[in-house]
């Protein structure tokens, strides 16, 4: 998994080498170098900023991100399981600044796509020639009666990294032995399709080793799920008396429709209710709020042209990462970074009046199911059209099997650790490698 940045930029995205790009003559822009504003310093936004800066150091690139540190959701389940520290999944933006990107620690509050400006909560408006919107997700709190940002402090979703991740781990540590953990999993599409089941394995591992009388009950709005055979095998082999998973079926709908943060009650549409000692409620999701307020959404998500992730709703605006909907490509950090390569290449080609080559994308999602045991799913994605609709078609898909050998699973685990290291260095600059060791307190 090494070298995804340049390889994907050069080969998958453009077919044009970085050397070629930097030798292109600069367009006669009205006032100095082109201004690129990027909203959101997650994998999508940070990767676009880095790709653009390395392709054309003269570009004026501003990354707007309110947080001073970014805690990755990817590998956060390993933190819950006790295999990683919180510190090892939290990164600052010093490396981004070092690359010559202007970092504005602020929140974008509005986008004027006619005047081509972004307004900020604290600072002056930012004019742009090209805008990249990568704000990730927000939650549809009203889909679950009784759930709200306040209730999430008691029943954490931990589906955005940082405080929520920390909170869920603290609540796991405080769980009485014999306590019941209840997890609510939403309908598709949502951030990281296999994420809830990796989380179930990591919580179950934590319970098995720390609170052996505790149980985990999962209520799932879906009938089937990503890497299902692998996860079901893992539940059976490692967590038989700990995990109970309830998938929606023809008779019962296990979507969680109501919670009571004061009592711990979690109720499904089918009418089953459990009193949780700890509830992990992952609500249905939508694009980050700024996307909707700027008119970039259709329904919950931002429609984009699959060949370059340009918004279908506004000129000179791109949306990528989890906020965009480009079925059948799943919402993952790997996908966001792959999309970022294409977006950067498209911006460079556009600014220089060069042909814009349709993107090719790639995704892999790894999930840890037990110590030294990870599974993966992935494939390449190419723009296609069916029944007059554009989408991204998966090519050469691959998926781990339930009966893979222990050796193969160990290798896949190592691959995922290498990927984590590569992607965070790509996004945030130099990051010391972190051991993956049981360390339950996890400072
Ligand atoms: P984000 O990472 O959410 O980044 C968006 C950024 O935009 C945030 O930092 C936010 O502060 C900022 N922002 C929002 N609004 C504004 C605004 N108005 N102004 C300025 N900034 C703003 N993916 C994988 O590839 N592999 C995995 O193993 C994996 N595991 C996961 C496990 C879990 C438990 C979860 C929840 C997710 C996992 N993912 C994984 C998915 C991955 O975390 C997301 O797909 C990825 O973070 C999406 O990147 P993004 O840049 O679109 O959004």
PDB file of N, CA, C and O in Angstrom, residues 197-262:
ATOM      1  N   UNK A 197     -19.515  -3.419  12.104  1.00  0.00           N
ATOM      2  CA  UNK A 197     -19.272  -4.841  12.413  1.00  0.00           C
ATOM      3  C   UNK A 197     -17.839  -5.021  12.917  1.00  0.00           C
ATOM      4  O   UNK A 197     -17.588  -5.858  13.776  1.00  0.00           O
ATOM      5  N   UNK A 198     -16.909  -4.202  12.381  1.00  0.00           N
ATOM      6  CA  UNK A 198     -15.570  -4.180  12.976  1.00  0.00           C
ATOM      7  C   UNK A 198     -15.700  -3.675  14.411  1.00  0.00           C
ATOM      8  O   UNK A 198     -15.079  -4.224  15.337  1.00  0.00           O
ATOM      9  N   UNK A 199     -16.519  -2.650  14.605  1.00  0.00           N
ATOM     10  CA  UNK A 199     -16.708  -2.119  15.962  1.00  0.00           C
ATOM     11  C   UNK A 199     -17.291  -3.194  16.875  1.00  0.00           C
ATOM     12  O   UNK A 199     -16.871  -3.336  18.020  1.00  0.00           O
ATOM     13  N   UNK A 200     -18.260  -3.948  16.355  1.00  0.00           N
ATOM     14  CA  UNK A 200     -18.867  -5.013  17.173  1.00  0.00           C
ATOM     15  C   UNK A 200     -17.778  -6.002  17.610  1.00  0.00           C
ATOM     16  O   UNK A 200     -17.736  -6.416  18.776  1.00  0.00           O
ATOM     17  N   UNK A 201     -16.893  -6.360  16.685  1.00  0.00           N
ATOM     18  CA  UNK A 201     -15.807  -7.304  17.031  1.00  0.00           C
ATOM     19  C   UNK A 201     -14.884  -6.692  18.078  1.00  0.00           C
ATOM     20  O   UNK A 201     -14.473  -7.369  19.036  1.00  0.00           O
ATOM     21  N   UNK A 202     -14.552  -5.427  17.913  1.00  0.00           N
ATOM     22  CA  UNK A 202     -13.603  -4.809  18.842  1.00  0.00           C
ATOM     23  C   UNK A 202     -14.237  -4.586  20.224  1.00  0.00           C
ATOM     24  O   UNK A 202     -13.582  -4.780  21.248  1.00  0.00           O
ATOM     25  N   UNK A 203     -15.510  -4.213  20.254  1.00  0.00           N
ATOM     26  CA  UNK A 203     -16.196  -4.089  21.559  1.00  0.00           C
ATOM     27  C   UNK A 203     -16.287  -5.476  22.192  1.00  0.00           C
ATOM     28  O   UNK A 203     -16.027  -5.651  23.394  1.00  0.00           O
ATOM     29  N   UNK A 204     -16.618  -6.478  21.392  1.00  0.00           N
ATOM     30  CA  UNK A 204     -16.751  -7.841  21.929  1.00  0.00           C
ATOM     31  C   UNK A 204     -15.403  -8.340  22.458  1.00  0.00           C
ATOM     32  O   UNK A 204     -15.334  -9.000  23.499  1.00  0.00           O
ATOM     33  N   UNK A 205     -14.332  -7.997  21.757  1.00  0.00           N
ATOM     34  CA  UNK A 205     -13.004  -8.385  22.245  1.00  0.00           C
ATOM     35  C   UNK A 205     -12.721  -7.719  23.594  1.00  0.00           C
ATOM     36  O   UNK A 205     -12.201  -8.351  24.526  1.00  0.00           O
ATOM     37  N   UNK A 206     -13.069  -6.460  23.675  1.00  0.00           N
ATOM     38  CA  UNK A 206     -12.895  -5.719  24.934  1.00  0.00           C
ATOM     39  C   UNK A 206     -13.704  -6.384  26.059  1.00  0.00           C
ATOM     40  O   UNK A 206     -13.197  -6.616  27.161  1.00  0.00           O
ATOM     41  N   UNK A 207     -14.949  -6.712  25.775  1.00  0.00           N
ATOM     42  CA  UNK A 207     -15.807  -7.336  26.798  1.00  0.00           C
ATOM     43  C   UNK A 207     -15.246  -8.702  27.193  1.00  0.00           C
ATOM     44  O   UNK A 207     -15.169  -9.027  28.385  1.00  0.00           O
ATOM     45  N   UNK A 208     -14.850  -9.464  26.200  1.00  0.00           N
ATOM     46  CA  UNK A 208     -14.351 -10.822  26.458  1.00  0.00           C
ATOM     47  C   UNK A 208     -13.154 -10.804  27.405  1.00  0.00           C
ATOM     48  O   UNK A 208     -13.014 -11.653  28.273  1.00  0.00           O
ATOM     49  N   UNK A 209     -12.302  -9.800  27.216  1.00  0.00           N
ATOM     50  CA  UNK A 209     -11.058  -9.767  27.982  1.00  0.00           C
ATOM     51  C   UNK A 209     -11.162  -8.932  29.261  1.00  0.00           C
ATOM     52  O   UNK A 209     -10.331  -9.061  30.148  1.00  0.00           O
ATOM     53  N   UNK A 210     -12.194  -8.057  29.339  1.00  0.00           N
ATOM     54  CA  UNK A 210     -12.282  -7.154  30.487  1.00  0.00           C
ATOM     55  C   UNK A 210     -13.570  -7.256  31.297  1.00  0.00           C
ATOM     56  O   UNK A 210     -13.568  -6.970  32.491  1.00  0.00           O
ATOM     57  N   UNK A 211     -14.670  -7.599  30.602  1.00  0.00           N
ATOM     58  CA  UNK A 211     -15.985  -7.636  31.278  1.00  0.00           C
ATOM     59  C   UNK A 211     -16.690  -8.896  30.791  1.00  0.00           C
ATOM     60  O   UNK A 211     -17.666  -8.824  30.011  1.00  0.00           O
ATOM     61  N   UNK A 212     -16.193 -10.065  31.170  1.00  0.00           N
ATOM     62  CA  UNK A 212     -16.646 -11.309  30.512  1.00  0.00           C
ATOM     63  C   UNK A 212     -18.122 -11.641  30.682  1.00  0.00           C
ATOM     64  O   UNK A 212     -18.645 -12.466  29.939  1.00  0.00           O
ATOM     65  N   UNK A 213     -18.808 -10.989  31.620  1.00  0.00           N
ATOM     66  CA  UNK A 213     -20.245 -11.299  31.764  1.00  0.00           C
ATOM     67  C   UNK A 213     -21.117 -10.325  30.953  1.00  0.00           C
ATOM     68  O   UNK A 213     -22.336 -10.454  30.928  1.00  0.00           O
ATOM     69  N   UNK A 214     -20.498  -9.345  30.341  1.00  0.00           N
ATOM     70  CA  UNK A 214     -21.275  -8.348  29.582  1.00  0.00           C
ATOM     71  C   UNK A 214     -21.638  -8.897  28.196  1.00  0.00           C
ATOM     72  O   UNK A 214     -21.028  -9.847  27.710  1.00  0.00           O
ATOM     73  N   UNK A 215     -22.639  -8.274  27.578  1.00  0.00           N
ATOM     74  CA  UNK A 215     -23.128  -8.728  26.259  1.00  0.00           C
ATOM     75  C   UNK A 215     -23.289  -7.523  25.328  1.00  0.00           C
ATOM     76  O   UNK A 215     -23.468  -6.400  25.787  1.00  0.00           O
ATOM     77  N   UNK A 216     -23.264  -7.826  24.027  1.00  0.00           N
ATOM     78  CA  UNK A 216     -23.504  -6.796  23.007  1.00  0.00           C
ATOM     79  C   UNK A 216     -24.668  -7.234  22.125  1.00  0.00           C
ATOM     80  O   UNK A 216     -24.607  -8.301  21.493  1.00  0.00           O
ATOM     81  N   UNK A 217     -25.707  -6.416  22.080  1.00  0.00           N
ATOM     82  CA  UNK A 217     -26.850  -6.680  21.191  1.00  0.00           C
ATOM     83  C   UNK A 217     -26.819  -5.633  20.078  1.00  0.00           C
ATOM     84  O   UNK A 217     -26.711  -4.429  20.358  1.00  0.00           O
ATOM     85  N   UNK A 218     -26.881  -6.107  18.828  1.00  0.00           N
ATOM     86  CA  UNK A 218     -26.865  -5.185  17.676  1.00  0.00           C
ATOM     87  C   UNK A 218     -28.255  -5.180  17.043  1.00  0.00           C
ATOM     88  O   UNK A 218     -28.806  -6.246  16.746  1.00  0.00           O
ATOM     89  N   UNK A 219     -28.775  -3.976  16.827  1.00  0.00           N
ATOM     90  CA  UNK A 219     -30.020  -3.813  16.074  1.00  0.00           C
ATOM     91  C   UNK A 219     -29.648  -3.166  14.737  1.00  0.00           C
ATOM     92  O   UNK A 219     -29.100  -2.055  14.713  1.00  0.00           O
ATOM     93  N   UNK A 220     -29.949  -3.841  13.652  1.00  0.00           N
ATOM     94  CA  UNK A 220     -29.497  -3.382  12.338  1.00  0.00           C
ATOM     95  C   UNK A 220     -30.694  -3.112  11.436  1.00  0.00           C
ATOM     96  O   UNK A 220     -31.566  -3.974  11.276  1.00  0.00           O
ATOM     97  N   UNK A 221     -30.702  -1.908  10.835  1.00  0.00           N
ATOM     98  CA  UNK A 221     -31.802  -1.540   9.931  1.00  0.00           C
ATOM     99  C   UNK A 221     -31.738  -2.314   8.613  1.00  0.00           C
ATOM    100  O   UNK A 221     -32.700  -2.305   7.848  1.00  0.00           O
ATOM    101  N   UNK A 222     -30.600  -2.979   8.362  1.00  0.00           N
ATOM    102  CA  UNK A 222     -30.413  -3.648   7.070  1.00  0.00           C
ATOM    103  C   UNK A 222     -30.686  -5.159   7.168  1.00  0.00           C
ATOM    104  O   UNK A 222     -30.673  -5.729   8.261  1.00  0.00           O
ATOM    105  N   UNK A 223     -30.854  -5.746   5.970  1.00  0.00           N
ATOM    106  CA  UNK A 223     -31.065  -7.204   5.927  1.00  0.00           C
ATOM    107  C   UNK A 223     -29.735  -7.932   5.724  1.00  0.00           C
ATOM    108  O   UNK A 223     -29.596  -9.102   6.092  1.00  0.00           O
ATOM    109  N   UNK A 224     -28.826  -7.276   5.059  1.00  0.00           N
ATOM    110  CA  UNK A 224     -27.506  -7.873   4.796  1.00  0.00           C
ATOM    111  C   UNK A 224     -26.471  -6.787   5.041  1.00  0.00           C
ATOM    112  O   UNK A 224     -26.811  -5.598   5.112  1.00  0.00           O
ATOM    113  N   UNK A 225     -25.180  -7.177   5.134  1.00  0.00           N
ATOM    114  CA  UNK A 225     -24.166  -6.146   5.352  1.00  0.00           C
ATOM    115  C   UNK A 225     -22.822  -6.562   4.761  1.00  0.00           C
ATOM    116  O   UNK A 225     -22.623  -7.724   4.380  1.00  0.00           O
ATOM    117  N   UNK A 226     -21.932  -5.574   4.704  1.00  0.00           N
ATOM    118  CA  UNK A 226     -20.620  -5.738   4.069  1.00  0.00           C
ATOM    119  C   UNK A 226     -19.779  -6.815   4.771  1.00  0.00           C
ATOM    120  O   UNK A 226     -19.729  -6.852   6.002  1.00  0.00           O
ATOM    121  N   UNK A 227     -19.127  -7.654   3.993  1.00  0.00           N
ATOM    122  CA  UNK A 227     -18.252  -8.727   4.522  1.00  0.00           C
ATOM    123  C   UNK A 227     -19.008  -9.616   5.514  1.00  0.00           C
ATOM    124  O   UNK A 227     -18.452 -10.057   6.522  1.00  0.00           O
ATOM    125  N   UNK A 228     -20.292  -9.842   5.236  1.00  0.00           N
ATOM    126  CA  UNK A 228     -21.156 -10.508   6.218  1.00  0.00           C
ATOM    127  C   UNK A 228     -20.634 -11.888   6.627  1.00  0.00           C
ATOM    128  O   UNK A 228     -20.616 -12.217   7.822  1.00  0.00           O
ATOM    129  N   UNK A 229     -20.210 -12.683   5.623  1.00  0.00           N
ATOM    130  CA  UNK A 229     -19.785 -14.063   5.941  1.00  0.00           C
ATOM    131  C   UNK A 229     -18.598 -14.045   6.894  1.00  0.00           C
ATOM    132  O   UNK A 229     -18.529 -14.822   7.856  1.00  0.00           O
ATOM    133  N   UNK A 230     -17.667 -13.115   6.641  1.00  0.00           N
ATOM    134  CA  UNK A 230     -16.466 -13.006   7.478  1.00  0.00           C
ATOM    135  C   UNK A 230     -16.843 -12.607   8.908  1.00  0.00           C
ATOM    136  O   UNK A 230     -16.369 -13.203   9.883  1.00  0.00           O
ATOM    137  N   UNK A 231     -17.691 -11.604   9.030  1.00  0.00           N
ATOM    138  CA  UNK A 231     -18.055 -11.135  10.377  1.00  0.00           C
ATOM    139  C   UNK A 231     -18.873 -12.190  11.117  1.00  0.00           C
ATOM    140  O   UNK A 231     -18.659 -12.412  12.318  1.00  0.00           O
ATOM    141  N   UNK A 232     -19.796 -12.827  10.418  1.00  0.00           N
ATOM    142  CA  UNK A 232     -20.621 -13.834  11.112  1.00  0.00           C
ATOM    143  C   UNK A 232     -19.743 -14.976  11.609  1.00  0.00           C
ATOM    144  O   UNK A 232     -19.945 -15.503  12.701  1.00  0.00           O
ATOM    145  N   UNK A 233     -18.746 -15.314  10.781  1.00  0.00           N
ATOM    146  CA  UNK A 233     -17.821 -16.382  11.200  1.00  0.00           C
ATOM    147  C   UNK A 233     -17.047 -15.935  12.443  1.00  0.00           C
ATOM    148  O   UNK A 233     -16.860 -16.708  13.388  1.00  0.00           O
ATOM    149  N   UNK A 234     -16.628 -14.658  12.444  1.00  0.00           N
ATOM    150  CA  UNK A 234     -15.858 -14.140  13.598  1.00  0.00           C
ATOM    151  C   UNK A 234     -16.733 -14.089  14.852  1.00  0.00           C
ATOM    152  O   UNK A 234     -16.278 -14.458  15.941  1.00  0.00           O
ATOM    153  N   UNK A 235     -17.996 -13.655  14.711  1.00  0.00           N
ATOM    154  CA  UNK A 235     -18.898 -13.622  15.881  1.00  0.00           C
ATOM    155  C   UNK A 235     -19.005 -15.027  16.466  1.00  0.00           C
ATOM    156  O   UNK A 235     -18.986 -15.218  17.679  1.00  0.00           O
ATOM    157  N   UNK A 236     -19.117 -15.996  15.559  1.00  0.00           N
ATOM    158  CA  UNK A 236     -19.303 -17.380  15.985  1.00  0.00           C
ATOM    159  C   UNK A 236     -18.028 -17.965  16.622  1.00  0.00           C
ATOM    160  O   UNK A 236     -18.083 -18.621  17.657  1.00  0.00           O
ATOM    161  N   UNK A 237     -16.903 -17.687  15.987  1.00  0.00           N
ATOM    162  CA  UNK A 237     -15.646 -18.292  16.475  1.00  0.00           C
ATOM    163  C   UNK A 237     -15.127 -17.617  17.745  1.00  0.00           C
ATOM    164  O   UNK A 237     -14.660 -18.291  18.663  1.00  0.00           O
ATOM    165  N   UNK A 238     -15.202 -16.292  17.799  1.00  0.00           N
ATOM    166  CA  UNK A 238     -14.547 -15.575  18.911  1.00  0.00           C
ATOM    167  C   UNK A 238     -15.511 -15.032  19.972  1.00  0.00           C
ATOM    168  O   UNK A 238     -15.115 -14.830  21.109  1.00  0.00           O
ATOM    169  N   UNK A 239     -16.736 -14.724  19.553  1.00  0.00           N
ATOM    170  CA  UNK A 239     -17.598 -13.961  20.468  1.00  0.00           C
ATOM    171  C   UNK A 239     -18.993 -14.599  20.593  1.00  0.00           C
ATOM    172  O   UNK A 239     -20.004 -13.896  20.695  1.00  0.00           O
ATOM    173  N   UNK A 240     -19.001 -15.926  20.620  1.00  0.00           N
ATOM    174  CA  UNK A 240     -20.273 -16.665  20.523  1.00  0.00           C
ATOM    175  C   UNK A 240     -21.306 -16.256  21.581  1.00  0.00           C
ATOM    176  O   UNK A 240     -22.461 -16.022  21.258  1.00  0.00           O
ATOM    177  N   UNK A 241     -20.879 -16.178  22.814  1.00  0.00           N
ATOM    178  CA  UNK A 241     -21.858 -15.880  23.863  1.00  0.00           C
ATOM    179  C   UNK A 241     -21.893 -14.401  24.217  1.00  0.00           C
ATOM    180  O   UNK A 241     -22.459 -14.008  25.236  1.00  0.00           O
ATOM    181  N   UNK A 242     -21.254 -13.601  23.377  1.00  0.00           N
ATOM    182  CA  UNK A 242     -21.193 -12.167  23.685  1.00  0.00           C
ATOM    183  C   UNK A 242     -22.061 -11.359  22.719  1.00  0.00           C
ATOM    184  O   UNK A 242     -22.809 -10.481  23.142  1.00  0.00           O
ATOM    185  N   UNK A 243     -21.950 -11.674  21.406  1.00  0.00           N
ATOM    186  CA  UNK A 243     -22.631 -10.840  20.401  1.00  0.00           C
ATOM    187  C   UNK A 243     -23.948 -11.486  19.952  1.00  0.00           C
ATOM    188  O   UNK A 243     -23.979 -12.664  19.599  1.00  0.00           O
ATOM    189  N   UNK A 244     -24.981 -10.654  19.955  1.00  0.00           N
ATOM    190  CA  UNK A 244     -26.252 -11.074  19.334  1.00  0.00           C
ATOM    191  C   UNK A 244     -26.566 -10.042  18.269  1.00  0.00           C
ATOM    192  O   UNK A 244     -26.734  -8.864  18.589  1.00  0.00           O
ATOM    193  N   UNK A 245     -26.636 -10.490  17.010  1.00  0.00           N
ATOM    194  CA  UNK A 245     -26.939  -9.524  15.951  1.00  0.00           C
ATOM    195  C   UNK A 245     -28.345  -9.782  15.416  1.00  0.00           C
ATOM    196  O   UNK A 245     -28.706 -10.916  15.123  1.00  0.00           O
ATOM    197  N   UNK A 246     -29.117  -8.700  15.336  1.00  0.00           N
ATOM    198  CA  UNK A 246     -30.497  -8.787  14.842  1.00  0.00           C
ATOM    199  C   UNK A 246     -30.593  -8.003  13.544  1.00  0.00           C
ATOM    200  O   UNK A 246     -30.563  -6.767  13.549  1.00  0.00           O
ATOM    201  N   UNK A 247     -30.670  -8.739  12.427  1.00  0.00           N
ATOM    202  CA  UNK A 247     -30.814  -8.093  11.130  1.00  0.00           C
ATOM    203  C   UNK A 247     -32.297  -7.962  10.817  1.00  0.00           C
ATOM    204  O   UNK A 247     -33.087  -8.855  11.140  1.00  0.00           O
ATOM    205  N   UNK A 248     -32.623  -6.875  10.149  1.00  0.00           N
ATOM    206  CA  UNK A 248     -34.007  -6.704   9.707  1.00  0.00           C
ATOM    207  C   UNK A 248     -34.360  -7.843   8.743  1.00  0.00           C
ATOM    208  O   UNK A 248     -33.512  -8.285   7.964  1.00  0.00           O
ATOM    209  N   UNK A 249     -35.586  -8.342   8.845  1.00  0.00           N
ATOM    210  CA  UNK A 249     -36.005  -9.429   7.955  1.00  0.00           C
ATOM    211  C   UNK A 249     -37.436  -9.168   7.501  1.00  0.00           C
ATOM    212  O   UNK A 249     -37.981  -8.085   7.774  1.00  0.00           O
ATOM    213  N   UNK A 250     -38.025 -10.138   6.825  1.00  0.00           N
ATOM    214  CA  UNK A 250     -39.375  -9.927   6.256  1.00  0.00           C
ATOM    215  C   UNK A 250     -40.391  -9.594   7.347  1.00  0.00           C
ATOM    216  O   UNK A 250     -41.366  -8.895   7.111  1.00  0.00           O
ATOM    217  N   UNK A 251     -40.160 -10.121   8.545  1.00  0.00           N
ATOM    218  CA  UNK A 251     -41.165  -9.949   9.605  1.00  0.00           C
ATOM    219  C   UNK A 251     -40.831  -8.767  10.521  1.00  0.00           C
ATOM    220  O   UNK A 251     -41.686  -7.945  10.827  1.00  0.00           O
ATOM    221  N   UNK A 252     -39.554  -8.688  10.935  1.00  0.00           N
ATOM    222  CA  UNK A 252     -39.183  -7.677  11.935  1.00  0.00           C
ATOM    223  C   UNK A 252     -38.222  -6.638  11.369  1.00  0.00           C
ATOM    224  O   UNK A 252     -37.214  -6.997  10.753  1.00  0.00           O
ATOM    225  N   UNK A 253     -38.514  -5.375  11.633  1.00  0.00           N
ATOM    226  CA  UNK A 253     -37.629  -4.288  11.233  1.00  0.00           C
ATOM    227  C   UNK A 253     -36.848  -3.851  12.479  1.00  0.00           C
ATOM    228  O   UNK A 253     -37.435  -3.327  13.433  1.00  0.00           O
ATOM    229  N   UNK A 254     -35.549  -4.088  12.453  1.00  0.00           N
ATOM    230  CA  UNK A 254     -34.735  -3.779  13.637  1.00  0.00           C
ATOM    231  C   UNK A 254     -34.089  -2.392  13.579  1.00  0.00           C
ATOM    232  O   UNK A 254     -33.119  -2.129  14.291  1.00  0.00           O
ATOM    233  N   UNK A 255     -34.632  -1.509  12.733  1.00  0.00           N
ATOM    234  CA  UNK A 255     -34.167  -0.110  12.780  1.00  0.00           C
ATOM    235  C   UNK A 255     -34.500   0.430  14.164  1.00  0.00           C
ATOM    236  O   UNK A 255     -35.630   0.265  14.640  1.00  0.00           O
ATOM    237  N   UNK A 256     -33.540   1.113  14.780  1.00  0.00           N
ATOM    238  CA  UNK A 256     -33.825   1.757  16.068  1.00  0.00           C
ATOM    239  C   UNK A 256     -34.599   3.039  15.785  1.00  0.00           C
ATOM    240  O   UNK A 256     -34.172   3.873  14.983  1.00  0.00           O
ATOM    241  N   UNK A 257     -35.774   3.170  16.398  1.00  0.00           N
ATOM    242  CA  UNK A 257     -36.629   4.324  16.120  1.00  0.00           C
ATOM    243  C   UNK A 257     -36.779   5.246  17.325  1.00  0.00           C
ATOM    244  O   UNK A 257     -37.255   6.381  17.197  1.00  0.00           O
ATOM    245  N   UNK A 258     -36.404   4.739  18.513  1.00  0.00           N
ATOM    246  CA  UNK A 258     -36.621   5.554  19.717  1.00  0.00           C
ATOM    247  C   UNK A 258     -35.560   5.209  20.760  1.00  0.00           C
ATOM    248  O   UNK A 258     -35.224   4.020  20.928  1.00  0.00           O
ATOM    249  N   UNK A 259     -35.057   6.234  21.444  1.00  0.00           N
ATOM    250  CA  UNK A 259     -34.155   5.997  22.576  1.00  0.00           C
ATOM    251  C   UNK A 259     -34.550   6.915  23.719  1.00  0.00           C
ATOM    252  O   UNK A 259     -35.201   7.945  23.509  1.00  0.00           O
ATOM    253  N   UNK A 260     -34.135   6.513  24.914  1.00  0.00           N
ATOM    254  CA  UNK A 260     -34.327   7.383  26.078  1.00  0.00           C
ATOM    255  C   UNK A 260     -32.983   7.438  26.802  1.00  0.00           C
ATOM    256  O   UNK A 260     -32.568   6.466  27.438  1.00  0.00           O
ATOM    257  N   UNK A 261     -32.311   8.556  26.633  1.00  0.00           N
ATOM    258  CA  UNK A 261     -30.951   8.664  27.191  1.00  0.00           C
ATOM    259  C   UNK A 261     -30.972   8.578  28.716  1.00  0.00           C
ATOM    260  O   UNK A 261     -30.002   8.116  29.326  1.00  0.00           O
ATOM    261  N   UNK A 262     -32.090   8.990  29.342  1.00  0.00           N
ATOM    262  CA  UNK A 262     -32.156   8.986  30.814  1.00  0.00           C
ATOM    263  C   UNK A 262     -32.261   7.563  31.353  1.00  0.00           C
ATOM    264  O   UNK A 262     -31.672   7.234  32.389  1.00  0.00           O
TER     265      UNK A 262
END
